[in-house]
Short mmCIF file of C-alpha atoms in Angstrom, two decimals:
data_model
loop_
_atom_site.label_atom_id
_atom_site.label_comp_id
_atom_site.label_asym_id
_atom_site.label_seq_id
_atom_site.Cartn_x
_atom_site.Cartn_y
_atom_site.Cartn_z
CA MET A 444 -99.45 21.86 -6.20
CA CYS A 445 -101.44 21.31 -2.95
CA ARG A 446 -101.41 17.57 -3.57
CA GLN A 447 -97.60 17.56 -3.86
CA HIS A 448 -97.36 19.55 -0.68
CA ARG A 449 -99.54 17.02 1.19
CA GLU A 450 -97.42 14.16 -0.09
CA VAL A 451 -94.22 15.82 1.12
CA ASN A 452 -95.72 16.47 4.55
CA THR A 453 -96.91 12.81 4.81
CA LEU A 454 -93.45 11.53 3.86
CA THR A 455 -91.82 13.76 6.46
CA ALA A 456 -94.23 12.65 9.19
CA MET A 457 -93.56 9.00 8.38
CA ARG A 458 -89.81 9.56 8.68
CA ILE A 459 -90.20 11.22 12.06
CA VAL A 460 -92.40 8.37 13.37
CA GLY A 461 -89.87 5.82 12.18
CA PHE A 462 -87.08 7.71 13.89
CA PHE A 463 -88.84 7.70 17.27
CA PHE A 464 -89.73 3.98 16.91
CA LEU A 465 -86.06 3.17 16.26
CA LEU A 466 -85.09 5.24 19.27
CA LEU A 467 -87.46 3.27 21.53
CA LEU A 468 -86.14 -0.07 20.25
CA THR A 469 -82.54 0.86 21.00
CA GLY A 470 -83.47 2.04 24.48
CA GLY A 471 -82.38 5.64 23.94
CA ASN A 472 -78.67 4.68 23.46
CA ALA A 473 -78.33 6.10 19.97
CA SER A 474 -75.41 8.42 19.82
CA SER A 475 -75.76 12.05 18.91
CA LEU A 476 -73.41 11.41 16.00
CA GLU A 477 -75.80 8.97 14.40
CA LEU A 478 -78.64 11.44 14.88
CA GLN A 479 -76.65 14.21 13.23
CA ASP A 480 -75.71 11.97 10.33
CA TYR A 481 -79.33 11.04 9.74
CA ASP A 482 -80.52 14.61 9.89
CA GLY A 483 -77.63 15.78 7.74
CA ASN A 484 -78.32 13.17 5.09
CA ALA A 485 -81.99 13.97 5.03
CA SER A 486 -81.48 17.70 4.76
CA SER A 487 -78.60 17.54 2.25
CA SER A 488 -80.61 15.36 -0.12
CA GLU A 489 -83.49 17.72 0.01
CA LEU A 490 -81.26 20.81 -0.51
CA GLN A 491 -79.53 19.11 -3.42
CA GLU A 492 -82.89 18.46 -5.04
CA ILE A 493 -83.73 22.17 -5.09
CA GLY A 494 -80.21 23.10 -6.28
CA MET A 495 -79.12 25.11 -3.22
CA PRO A 496 -75.51 25.10 -1.87
CA LEU A 497 -74.91 23.30 1.42
CA ASP A 498 -72.11 25.54 2.73
CA ASN A 499 -74.44 28.41 3.53
CA PHE A 500 -76.66 26.39 5.92
CA PRO A 501 -75.92 25.57 9.54
CA THR A 502 -75.80 22.03 10.92
CA ILE A 503 -79.22 20.63 11.80
CA GLU A 504 -79.44 19.97 15.52
CA LYS A 505 -83.20 19.46 15.97
CA PRO A 506 -85.68 17.37 13.99
CA GLU A 507 -87.98 20.37 13.71
CA ASP A 508 -85.40 22.09 11.47
CA ILE A 509 -86.24 19.63 8.70
CA LEU A 510 -89.67 21.22 8.36
CA ILE A 511 -88.10 24.68 7.90
CA PHE A 512 -85.93 23.49 5.02
CA GLU A 513 -88.87 21.76 3.45
CA ARG A 514 -90.77 25.02 3.41
CA MET A 515 -87.76 26.87 1.90
CA ARG A 516 -87.58 24.32 -0.89
CA ASN A 517 -91.28 24.69 -1.63
CA ARG A 518 -90.90 28.44 -1.85
CA GLN A 519 -88.01 28.12 -4.29
CA MET A 520 -90.10 25.82 -6.45
CA ASP A 521 -93.01 28.27 -6.43
CA ILE A 522 -90.94 31.35 -7.63
CA ASP A 523 -92.08 32.73 -10.98
CA GLU A 524 -89.18 33.41 -13.39
CA SER A 525 -90.95 36.46 -14.77
CA CYS A 526 -89.93 38.41 -11.64
CA SER A 527 -86.19 38.36 -12.49
CA SER A 528 -84.03 40.86 -14.38
CA GLN A 529 -83.34 38.23 -17.00
CA ALA A 530 -87.02 38.21 -17.88
CA VAL A 531 -86.86 41.96 -18.60
CA VAL A 532 -83.68 41.48 -20.65
CA ASN A 533 -85.38 38.74 -22.64
CA TYR A 534 -88.47 40.88 -23.09
CA LEU A 535 -86.41 43.80 -24.44
CA ASN A 536 -84.21 41.45 -26.46
CA LEU A 537 -81.07 43.07 -25.01
CA THR A 538 -78.23 41.14 -26.55
CA GLN A 539 -74.75 42.15 -27.57
CA ASP A 540 -75.57 41.55 -31.22
CA SER A 541 -78.67 43.74 -31.18
CA HIS A 542 -77.81 46.68 -33.45
CA LYS A 543 -80.96 48.50 -32.42
CA TYR A 544 -79.46 49.27 -29.02
CA THR A 545 -75.75 49.68 -29.84
CA LEU A 546 -75.38 50.92 -33.43
CA SER A 547 -76.67 54.52 -33.25
CA ARG A 548 -78.48 57.03 -31.09
CA PRO A 549 -81.50 55.50 -29.28
CA VAL A 550 -84.18 57.37 -31.25
CA LYS A 551 -86.95 56.09 -33.50
CA ARG A 552 -86.62 59.04 -35.89
CA HIS A 553 -83.31 60.58 -36.90
CA ASN A 554 -84.50 64.16 -36.32
CA HIS A 555 -85.30 63.51 -32.67
CA LEU A 556 -82.96 65.13 -30.17
CA THR A 557 -81.20 63.10 -27.52
CA TRP A 558 -81.35 65.02 -24.26
CA ILE A 559 -78.48 64.25 -21.90
CA PHE A 560 -78.46 65.47 -18.34
CA VAL A 561 -74.94 66.04 -16.96
CA GLU A 562 -74.04 66.45 -13.31
CA MET A 563 -70.56 66.64 -11.81
CA LYS A 564 -69.23 66.63 -8.25
CA ILE A 565 -65.65 67.17 -7.22
CA PHE A 566 -64.49 64.86 -4.44
CA ALA A 567 -60.85 65.91 -4.06
CA ILE A 568 -58.29 68.41 -5.32
CA LEU A 569 -55.25 66.19 -5.72
CA ASP A 570 -52.67 68.60 -7.13
CA VAL A 571 -52.18 71.92 -8.90
CA ARG A 572 -48.90 72.26 -10.80
CA GLU A 573 -48.00 75.87 -11.50
CA THR A 574 -45.01 75.13 -13.71
CA ASP A 575 -46.95 72.72 -15.96
CA GLN A 576 -50.20 74.65 -15.51
CA THR A 577 -52.15 71.47 -14.86
CA PHE A 578 -55.03 70.71 -12.50
CA ILE A 579 -55.61 67.21 -11.08
CA ALA A 580 -58.96 66.41 -9.47
CA TYR A 581 -61.02 63.38 -8.49
CA ILE A 582 -64.60 63.75 -9.74
CA TRP A 583 -67.88 61.88 -9.98
CA VAL A 584 -69.94 62.21 -13.17
CA TYR A 585 -73.63 61.38 -13.49
CA LEU A 586 -75.20 61.04 -16.95
CA ARG A 587 -78.83 60.41 -17.83
CA TRP A 588 -80.43 60.16 -21.27
CA ASP A 589 -83.59 58.76 -22.84
CA ASN A 590 -83.63 55.56 -24.85
CA GLU A 591 -86.76 55.43 -26.99
CA HIS A 592 -86.41 51.68 -27.57
CA ILE A 593 -86.76 50.76 -23.89
CA TRP A 594 -90.07 50.45 -22.07
CA TRP A 595 -91.84 47.80 -19.99
CA ASP A 596 -94.71 47.56 -17.54
CA PRO A 597 -93.43 46.89 -13.99
CA ASP A 598 -96.70 45.13 -13.08
CA GLU A 599 -95.95 42.39 -15.56
CA PHE A 600 -92.60 41.73 -13.88
CA CYS A 601 -93.60 41.70 -10.20
CA GLY A 602 -93.09 45.47 -9.80
CA LEU A 603 -89.53 45.47 -11.19
CA ASP A 604 -88.96 49.03 -12.43
CA HIS A 605 -85.20 49.09 -13.06
CA ILE A 606 -82.39 46.69 -13.94
CA LEU A 607 -78.60 46.81 -14.27
CA VAL A 608 -77.04 45.76 -17.55
CA PRO A 609 -73.45 45.85 -18.90
CA THR A 610 -72.43 48.99 -20.75
CA LYS A 611 -71.61 47.01 -23.91
CA LEU A 612 -75.31 46.18 -24.43
CA LEU A 613 -76.44 49.79 -24.97
CA TRP A 614 -75.40 52.92 -26.82
CA MET A 615 -73.53 55.51 -24.70
CA PRO A 616 -72.88 59.19 -25.51
CA ASP A 617 -69.37 60.10 -26.63
CA LEU A 618 -68.82 62.81 -24.03
CA THR A 619 -65.37 64.01 -23.09
CA ILE A 620 -63.72 66.73 -21.02
CA GLU A 621 -62.17 69.24 -23.38
CA GLU A 622 -59.29 70.30 -21.07
CA MET A 623 -58.29 66.73 -20.21
CA THR A 624 -54.73 65.94 -21.31
CA GLU A 625 -54.44 62.38 -20.01
CA LYS A 626 -57.08 59.67 -19.73
CA ASP A 627 -57.77 57.96 -16.46
CA LYS A 628 -55.97 54.63 -16.27
CA ALA A 629 -58.73 53.05 -14.19
CA SER A 630 -61.51 51.31 -16.09
CA PRO A 631 -64.92 53.05 -16.14
CA SER A 632 -68.02 51.73 -14.46
CA PRO A 633 -69.14 48.53 -16.22
CA TYR A 634 -72.91 48.85 -15.64
CA LEU A 635 -75.85 50.99 -16.69
CA ASN A 636 -79.06 51.47 -14.74
CA ILE A 637 -82.18 51.19 -16.93
CA ARG A 638 -85.55 52.56 -15.83
CA ASN A 639 -88.83 51.09 -17.08
CA TYR A 640 -89.80 54.36 -18.83
CA GLY A 641 -86.59 54.49 -20.91
CA TRP A 642 -84.13 56.48 -18.81
CA VAL A 643 -80.56 55.18 -18.87
CA GLU A 644 -78.25 56.27 -16.01
CA PHE A 645 -74.47 56.08 -15.88
CA ARG A 646 -72.30 56.91 -12.87
CA ASN A 647 -68.54 56.97 -13.03
CA ASP A 648 -65.65 58.24 -10.92
CA GLN A 649 -62.35 59.25 -12.48
CA VAL A 650 -59.14 61.19 -11.92
CA VAL A 651 -58.95 64.10 -14.37
CA LEU A 652 -55.63 65.66 -15.34
CA SER A 653 -56.50 68.85 -17.22
CA THR A 654 -54.88 72.08 -18.31
CA CYS A 655 -55.53 75.24 -16.31
CA LYS A 656 -54.14 78.70 -17.01
CA MET A 657 -52.55 79.98 -13.79
CA HIS A 658 -52.50 83.64 -12.76
CA VAL A 659 -49.61 83.89 -10.30
CA TYR A 660 -49.23 87.68 -10.10
CA LYS A 661 -50.36 87.66 -6.44
CA PHE A 662 -48.58 84.42 -5.51
CA PRO A 663 -48.87 83.04 -2.79
CA PHE A 664 -52.07 85.00 -2.14
CA ASP A 665 -53.62 84.02 -5.46
CA ILE A 666 -57.05 82.63 -6.33
CA GLN A 667 -57.22 80.21 -9.26
CA SER A 668 -60.16 79.17 -11.44
CA CYS A 669 -59.97 75.98 -13.51
CA ASN A 670 -62.54 74.86 -16.09
CA LEU A 671 -63.81 71.38 -16.95
CA SER A 672 -65.78 71.58 -20.22
CA VAL A 673 -68.02 68.62 -21.11
CA LYS A 674 -69.03 68.17 -24.75
CA SER A 675 -69.63 65.52 -27.39
CA ILE A 676 -66.86 64.44 -29.70
CA MET A 677 -68.81 63.76 -32.89
CA HIS A 678 -72.44 64.82 -32.45
CA SER A 679 -73.70 68.33 -33.16
CA ASP A 680 -76.29 70.27 -31.18
CA LYS A 681 -78.94 69.04 -33.65
CA GLU A 682 -78.41 65.49 -32.45
CA ILE A 683 -77.36 65.79 -28.81
CA LEU A 684 -78.37 68.59 -26.45
CA LEU A 685 -76.79 68.82 -23.01
CA PHE A 686 -78.54 70.30 -19.98
CA TYR A 687 -77.48 70.60 -16.37
CA GLN A 688 -78.34 71.60 -12.82
CA GLU A 689 -78.47 75.41 -12.99
CA ASN A 690 -78.20 76.10 -9.25
CA SER A 691 -74.48 76.79 -8.78
CA THR A 692 -74.92 77.35 -5.05
CA LEU A 693 -76.40 73.89 -4.63
CA ILE A 694 -73.56 72.33 -6.65
CA SER A 695 -70.99 74.11 -4.48
CA GLU A 696 -72.66 72.84 -1.32
CA TRP A 697 -72.74 69.27 -2.63
CA SER A 698 -69.06 69.38 -3.54
CA ARG A 699 -68.12 70.98 -0.21
CA GLU A 700 -69.93 68.22 1.70
CA VAL A 701 -68.24 65.36 -0.14
CA MET A 702 -64.80 67.00 -0.40
CA HIS A 703 -62.21 64.65 1.10
CA THR A 704 -58.88 66.38 0.48
CA GLN A 705 -57.88 69.76 -0.94
CA TYR A 706 -54.07 69.55 -1.02
CA GLU A 707 -52.71 73.08 -0.37
CA TRP A 708 -55.88 74.72 -1.68
CA LEU A 709 -59.13 75.87 -0.12
CA PHE A 710 -62.24 75.09 -2.20
CA ILE A 711 -64.39 78.23 -2.63
CA SER A 712 -67.14 77.47 -5.14
CA MET A 713 -68.13 75.52 -8.22
CA SER A 714 -70.25 77.22 -10.89
CA VAL A 715 -71.69 75.87 -14.14
CA THR A 716 -72.56 77.56 -17.44
CA ASN A 717 -73.15 76.46 -21.01
CA LYS A 718 -72.23 77.81 -24.39
CA THR A 719 -72.35 76.78 -28.03
CA VAL A 720 -69.02 76.40 -29.78
CA ASN A 721 -68.25 75.88 -33.46
CA HIS A 722 -65.62 73.21 -33.93
CA PHE A 723 -64.79 71.80 -37.36
CA GLY A 724 -67.75 73.44 -39.03
CA PHE A 725 -70.67 72.42 -36.79
CA ASN A 726 -72.08 73.71 -33.53
CA GLN A 727 -71.83 71.80 -30.27
CA THR A 728 -73.28 72.37 -26.84
CA THR A 729 -70.65 72.63 -24.11
CA ILE A 730 -71.23 72.61 -20.35
CA ILE A 731 -68.45 74.40 -18.42
CA TYR A 732 -67.83 73.66 -14.74
CA THR A 733 -65.62 76.33 -13.14
CA ILE A 734 -63.82 75.35 -9.94
CA THR A 735 -62.61 78.31 -7.86
CA MET A 736 -60.04 77.75 -5.14
CA LYS A 737 -57.70 79.78 -2.94
CA ARG A 738 -54.13 78.89 -2.04
CA ARG A 739 -53.19 78.34 1.60
CA SER A 740 -50.42 80.94 2.00
CA VAL A 741 -49.37 80.33 5.62
CA LEU A 742 -46.57 77.91 4.75
CA TYR A 743 -45.19 80.17 2.02
CA ILE A 744 -45.07 83.09 4.46
CA ALA A 745 -43.26 81.02 7.09
CA ASN A 746 -40.90 79.19 4.72
CA PHE A 747 -40.11 81.86 2.12
CA LEU A 748 -41.18 85.45 2.74
CA LEU A 749 -40.01 85.75 6.35
CA PRO A 750 -36.59 84.07 5.80
CA VAL A 751 -35.79 86.48 2.95
CA LEU A 752 -36.73 89.40 5.18
CA PHE A 753 -34.55 88.03 7.98
CA PHE A 754 -31.61 87.85 5.57
CA LEU A 755 -32.06 91.56 4.90
CA PHE A 756 -31.99 92.30 8.64
CA LEU A 757 -28.79 90.27 8.96
CA ASP A 758 -27.22 92.25 6.16
CA LEU A 759 -28.12 95.54 7.87
CA ALA A 760 -26.72 94.24 11.16
CA SER A 761 -23.38 93.55 9.44
CA PHE A 762 -22.66 97.31 9.49
CA LEU A 763 -21.68 96.81 13.13
CA ILE A 764 -18.78 94.56 12.06
CA ALA A 765 -15.39 96.30 11.74
CA ASP A 766 -14.17 97.05 8.22
CA SER A 767 -10.53 96.33 9.00
CA GLY A 768 -10.76 92.57 8.49
CA GLY A 769 -12.35 90.45 5.78
CA GLU A 770 -15.08 88.93 7.97
CA LYS A 771 -17.63 91.59 7.05
CA LEU A 772 -17.19 91.07 3.32
CA GLY A 773 -17.43 87.30 3.64
CA PHE A 774 -20.56 87.55 5.79
CA LYS A 775 -22.32 89.82 3.27
CA ILE A 776 -21.46 87.53 0.36
CA THR A 777 -22.82 84.51 2.28
CA VAL A 778 -26.14 86.25 2.99
CA LEU A 779 -26.39 87.35 -0.65
CA LEU A 780 -25.88 83.78 -1.83
CA ALA A 781 -28.62 82.60 0.55
CA VAL A 782 -31.10 85.01 -1.07
CA THR A 783 -29.96 83.76 -4.49
CA VAL A 784 -30.80 80.18 -3.49
CA MET A 785 -34.28 81.31 -2.40
CA GLN A 786 -34.77 82.94 -5.81
CA LEU A 787 -33.83 79.68 -7.53
CA ILE A 788 -36.45 77.85 -5.47
CA LEU A 789 -39.02 80.46 -6.45
CA ASN A 790 -38.09 80.03 -10.11
CA GLU A 791 -38.95 76.32 -9.89
CA ILE A 792 -42.40 77.10 -8.46
CA LEU A 793 -43.60 79.88 -10.76
CA PRO A 794 -44.39 79.26 -14.45
CA CYS A 795 -42.26 80.91 -17.10
CA SER A 796 -45.29 81.85 -19.21
CA SER A 797 -46.64 84.44 -16.79
CA ASN A 798 -47.59 87.73 -18.46
CA LYS A 799 -46.66 89.86 -15.44
CA VAL A 800 -43.74 89.65 -13.06
CA PRO A 801 -45.17 88.25 -9.80
CA LEU A 802 -45.13 90.47 -6.74
CA ILE A 803 -43.07 87.95 -4.83
CA ALA A 804 -40.38 88.12 -7.53
CA ILE A 805 -40.32 91.93 -7.26
CA TYR A 806 -40.03 91.53 -3.48
CA CYS A 807 -37.00 89.24 -3.84
CA ILE A 808 -35.35 91.45 -6.48
CA GLY A 809 -35.76 94.54 -4.28
CA ILE A 810 -34.16 92.84 -1.27
CA PHE A 811 -31.40 91.46 -3.49
CA ALA A 812 -30.68 94.98 -4.85
CA LEU A 813 -30.46 96.47 -1.33
CA MET A 814 -28.06 93.76 -0.23
CA LEU A 815 -25.98 94.26 -3.38
CA LEU A 816 -25.64 98.00 -2.70
CA SER A 817 -24.60 97.19 0.85
CA LEU A 818 -21.94 94.83 -0.49
CA LEU A 819 -20.62 97.47 -2.91
CA GLU A 820 -20.43 100.01 -0.06
CA THR A 821 -18.37 97.57 2.00
CA ILE A 822 -16.03 96.95 -0.92
CA LEU A 823 -15.52 100.73 -1.43
CA VAL A 824 -14.78 101.37 2.26
CA MET A 825 -12.31 98.50 2.39
CA TYR A 826 -10.62 99.85 -0.76
CA LEU A 827 -10.15 103.29 0.80
CA ILE A 828 -8.79 101.77 3.99
CA GLU A 829 -6.38 99.65 1.99
CA LYS A 830 -5.21 102.67 0.01
CA ASP A 831 -4.59 104.62 3.22
CA SER A 832 -2.63 101.70 4.64
CA THR A 833 -0.53 101.49 1.46
CA ALA A 834 0.31 105.18 1.67
CA GLN A 835 1.55 104.72 5.24
CA HIS A 836 3.81 101.82 4.26
CA ASN A 837 5.35 103.92 1.47
CA GLU A 838 6.88 106.30 4.08
CA THR A 839 10.12 104.34 4.59
CA ASN A 840 12.33 107.14 5.88
CA GLY A 841 11.29 108.54 9.25
CA ASP A 842 13.72 111.46 9.11
CA GLN A 843 12.33 112.76 5.87
CA SER A 844 8.84 112.67 7.28
CA LEU A 845 10.06 114.57 10.36
CA THR A 846 11.74 117.21 8.18
CA GLU A 847 8.55 117.56 6.16
CA LYS A 848 6.60 118.09 9.36
CA CYS A 849 9.09 120.75 10.57
CA GLY A 850 9.00 122.43 7.21
CA ASP A 851 5.25 122.44 7.33
CA LYS A 852 5.28 123.99 10.81
CA GLN A 853 7.85 126.63 9.76
CA GLY A 854 5.86 127.45 6.69
CA LYS A 855 2.73 127.84 8.78
CA SER A 856 4.57 130.12 11.22
CA ASN A 857 6.02 132.22 8.40
CA PHE A 858 2.60 132.35 6.86
CA GLN A 859 1.07 133.64 10.07
CA CYS A 860 3.96 136.07 10.62
CA SER A 861 3.48 137.45 7.17
CA PHE A 862 -0.19 137.95 8.00
CA ARG A 863 0.75 139.77 11.17
CA GLY A 864 3.28 141.90 9.24
CA MET A 865 0.68 142.77 6.66
CA THR A 866 -1.72 143.70 9.42
CA LYS A 867 0.82 146.01 11.03
CA PHE A 868 1.66 147.51 7.65
CA ILE A 869 -1.97 148.21 6.95
CA HIS A 870 -2.42 149.79 10.38
CA CYS A 871 0.67 152.04 9.93
CA ALA A 872 -0.38 153.00 6.47
CA SER A 873 -3.74 154.08 7.76
CA VAL A 874 -2.14 156.21 10.53
CA TYR A 875 0.32 157.75 8.09
CA ASP A 876 -2.42 158.69 5.71
CA ALA A 877 -4.38 160.27 8.54
CA ALA A 878 -1.36 162.41 9.67
CA THR A 879 0.01 163.62 6.33
CA ASP A 880 -3.08 163.97 4.22
CA GLU A 881 -5.30 166.22 6.28
CA ALA A 882 -5.97 168.68 3.43
CA PRO A 883 -8.86 166.88 1.85
CA PRO A 884 -10.44 165.25 4.95
CA VAL A 885 -13.61 164.19 3.18
CA THR A 886 -12.00 161.95 0.58
CA LYS A 887 -9.28 160.44 2.84
CA GLU A 888 -11.67 159.54 5.60
CA GLY A 889 -13.54 156.99 3.48
CA SER A 890 -10.34 155.22 2.35
CA THR A 891 -9.06 155.09 5.92
CA ASN A 892 -12.25 153.36 7.07
CA LYS A 893 -11.91 150.77 4.30
CA LEU A 894 -8.31 150.10 5.26
CA MET A 895 -9.33 149.60 8.87
CA ASP A 896 -12.00 147.08 7.82
CA VAL A 897 -9.50 145.10 5.78
CA SER A 898 -7.12 145.17 8.73
CA PHE A 899 -9.79 143.71 10.98
CA ASP A 900 -10.51 140.96 8.42
CA MET A 901 -6.85 140.04 8.26
CA GLU A 902 -6.70 139.79 12.02
CA LYS A 903 -9.72 137.44 12.01
CA ILE A 904 -8.07 135.22 9.39
CA SER A 905 -4.89 135.15 11.46
CA ASP A 906 -6.85 134.04 14.52
CA GLU A 907 -8.59 131.31 12.54
CA LEU A 908 -5.26 130.05 11.24
CA GLU A 909 -3.93 129.85 14.75
CA LYS A 910 -6.96 127.76 15.78
CA ILE A 911 -6.46 125.46 12.76
CA GLU A 912 -2.79 125.08 13.64
CA LYS A 913 -3.65 124.06 17.19
CA THR A 914 -6.20 121.51 15.91
CA VAL A 915 -3.71 120.02 13.46
CA ASN A 916 -0.99 119.85 16.10
CA LEU A 917 -3.42 118.09 18.43
CA LEU A 918 -4.30 115.53 15.73
CA ASN A 919 -0.64 114.97 14.95
CA SER A 920 0.22 114.53 18.63
CA ASN A 921 -2.58 111.93 19.08
CA GLY A 922 -1.54 110.12 15.92
CA SER A 923 2.12 110.01 16.92
CA LYS A 924 1.28 108.10 20.09
CA GLU A 925 -0.36 105.28 18.16
CA GLU A 926 0.75 105.41 14.53
CA LYS A 927 1.55 107.83 11.78
CA SER A 928 -1.17 110.05 10.35
CA GLY A 929 -2.97 108.51 7.45
CA TYR A 930 -3.14 109.50 3.84
CA TRP A 931 -6.61 111.02 4.03
CA THR A 932 -5.73 112.97 7.21
CA ARG A 933 -2.83 114.70 5.48
CA MET A 934 -5.01 115.42 2.47
CA LEU A 935 -7.59 117.07 4.74
CA VAL A 936 -4.95 119.29 6.42
CA THR A 937 -3.51 120.29 3.08
CA TRP A 938 -6.93 121.23 1.78
CA ILE A 939 -7.59 123.40 4.87
CA PHE A 940 -4.35 125.31 4.39
CA ILE A 941 -5.02 125.77 0.68
CA GLU A 942 -8.42 127.25 1.37
CA ALA A 943 -6.98 129.52 4.06
CA GLY A 944 -4.23 130.68 1.69
CA SER A 945 -6.77 131.45 -1.00
CA ALA A 946 -8.77 133.59 1.44
CA ALA A 947 -5.60 135.40 2.54
CA ARG A 948 -4.55 136.12 -1.04
CA SER A 949 -7.94 137.54 -1.89
CA SER A 950 -7.88 139.79 1.19
CA PHE A 951 -4.34 140.96 0.41
CA SER A 952 -5.35 141.82 -3.15
CA ASN A 953 -8.23 143.90 -1.86
CA LEU A 954 -5.83 145.64 0.50
CA ILE A 955 -3.42 146.54 -2.32
CA GLU A 956 -6.26 147.89 -4.46
CA LEU A 957 -7.49 150.10 -1.62
CA SER A 958 -3.97 151.31 -0.77
CA PHE A 959 -3.24 152.56 -4.27
#
């Protein structure tokens, strides 16, 4: 090897001496182009001999650069092929047709367990669909297991302690996520990392679309927890045993540091547990990652809860609108329809499979019921006003109404005169009894006092009737200036006179009983 090196150096020195001799003969008029061509030809031939590409090397501008490329070629020739990854692959006989590595679990005895370490990190919460009850997340999964067929001494391969090989050359565990409903369309990682002591590592990122039972009773102030359960498809716990990082706090911190996006949710924590399940007659180890997150409720308050409350305030403010026209009724119906639209939007958000009626639905139903009662009250008031107006239009003959009013006034006057006559009669009867019946003064004195009390009561009733008559006349006079008295006004006056007549009849009956 040293002899070859000396020969190469001698050849290079001779070329340099020849170049300077040619330069002296030409008198230093050689163009730079000719110099570059000579250097380029010399260097390209040497690089082609060692099998190196020419595009990656700069143009040689100085003669001293030829020595550098000569040294690079000598180093490439001196490299030992045992220091490459291919040497390890050849040593392990890792080929695609090797059934020892791909056919079954990488154990030398069938009763040996294959321990698989599982670690998961969540990078993003992409979506949470309440109606479908699905959870979409972007995760990274790290798997590590022991392959008993793999081992080499790094000292024999220039300190090489790990290599990367395609996944098709080695056995891989058949792990899956139990809640996953749709496989990731992106292809998994194509390589495995092999350690010299037999550990095989696999890292893969994927988008997981999984089922998640939503509890929306406190929507939009709810906290959801979704599970991602990792287990084997075919192997039992006697063949594959899963273990994990038990520090849930550390896992939560890792996920919080690498979290890129959280959609409308706020990541709280990520915990991990394991359990043994019995599926299809054999036990399997399952690792359960629980992702806890809280909904951001600010937008729901601003876009849903407050507008519904404002609609209620608008409905209450409509009481200030006059009932005579139809504007009030139309306004109330419009506000009620707006709340109905908000309820339809809420129905599209919440799942139909909820066990309890959400609080936000109760809130909307309560406001809807209050607005409905307000609408019914408006309809009733407008009906009464319409009935009163109809009764006024039925009075076609003004003379008949005037006669009825005069008759009513005459009847009231006769009624009061009769009360006054009865009062005078009672007073005279009491005086007559006192003058003629003086024989038994003890018995007549008590009856006379009773008659006087009844007389006083009758006078009070007469005074009250006079006050009522004045009030009714005042109402009729005010009504005649604008329009005729309404239906309900006449009904009220009639009821007052009926009650007064009933009181007068009862007092008169008591008077007759005391007189006889």
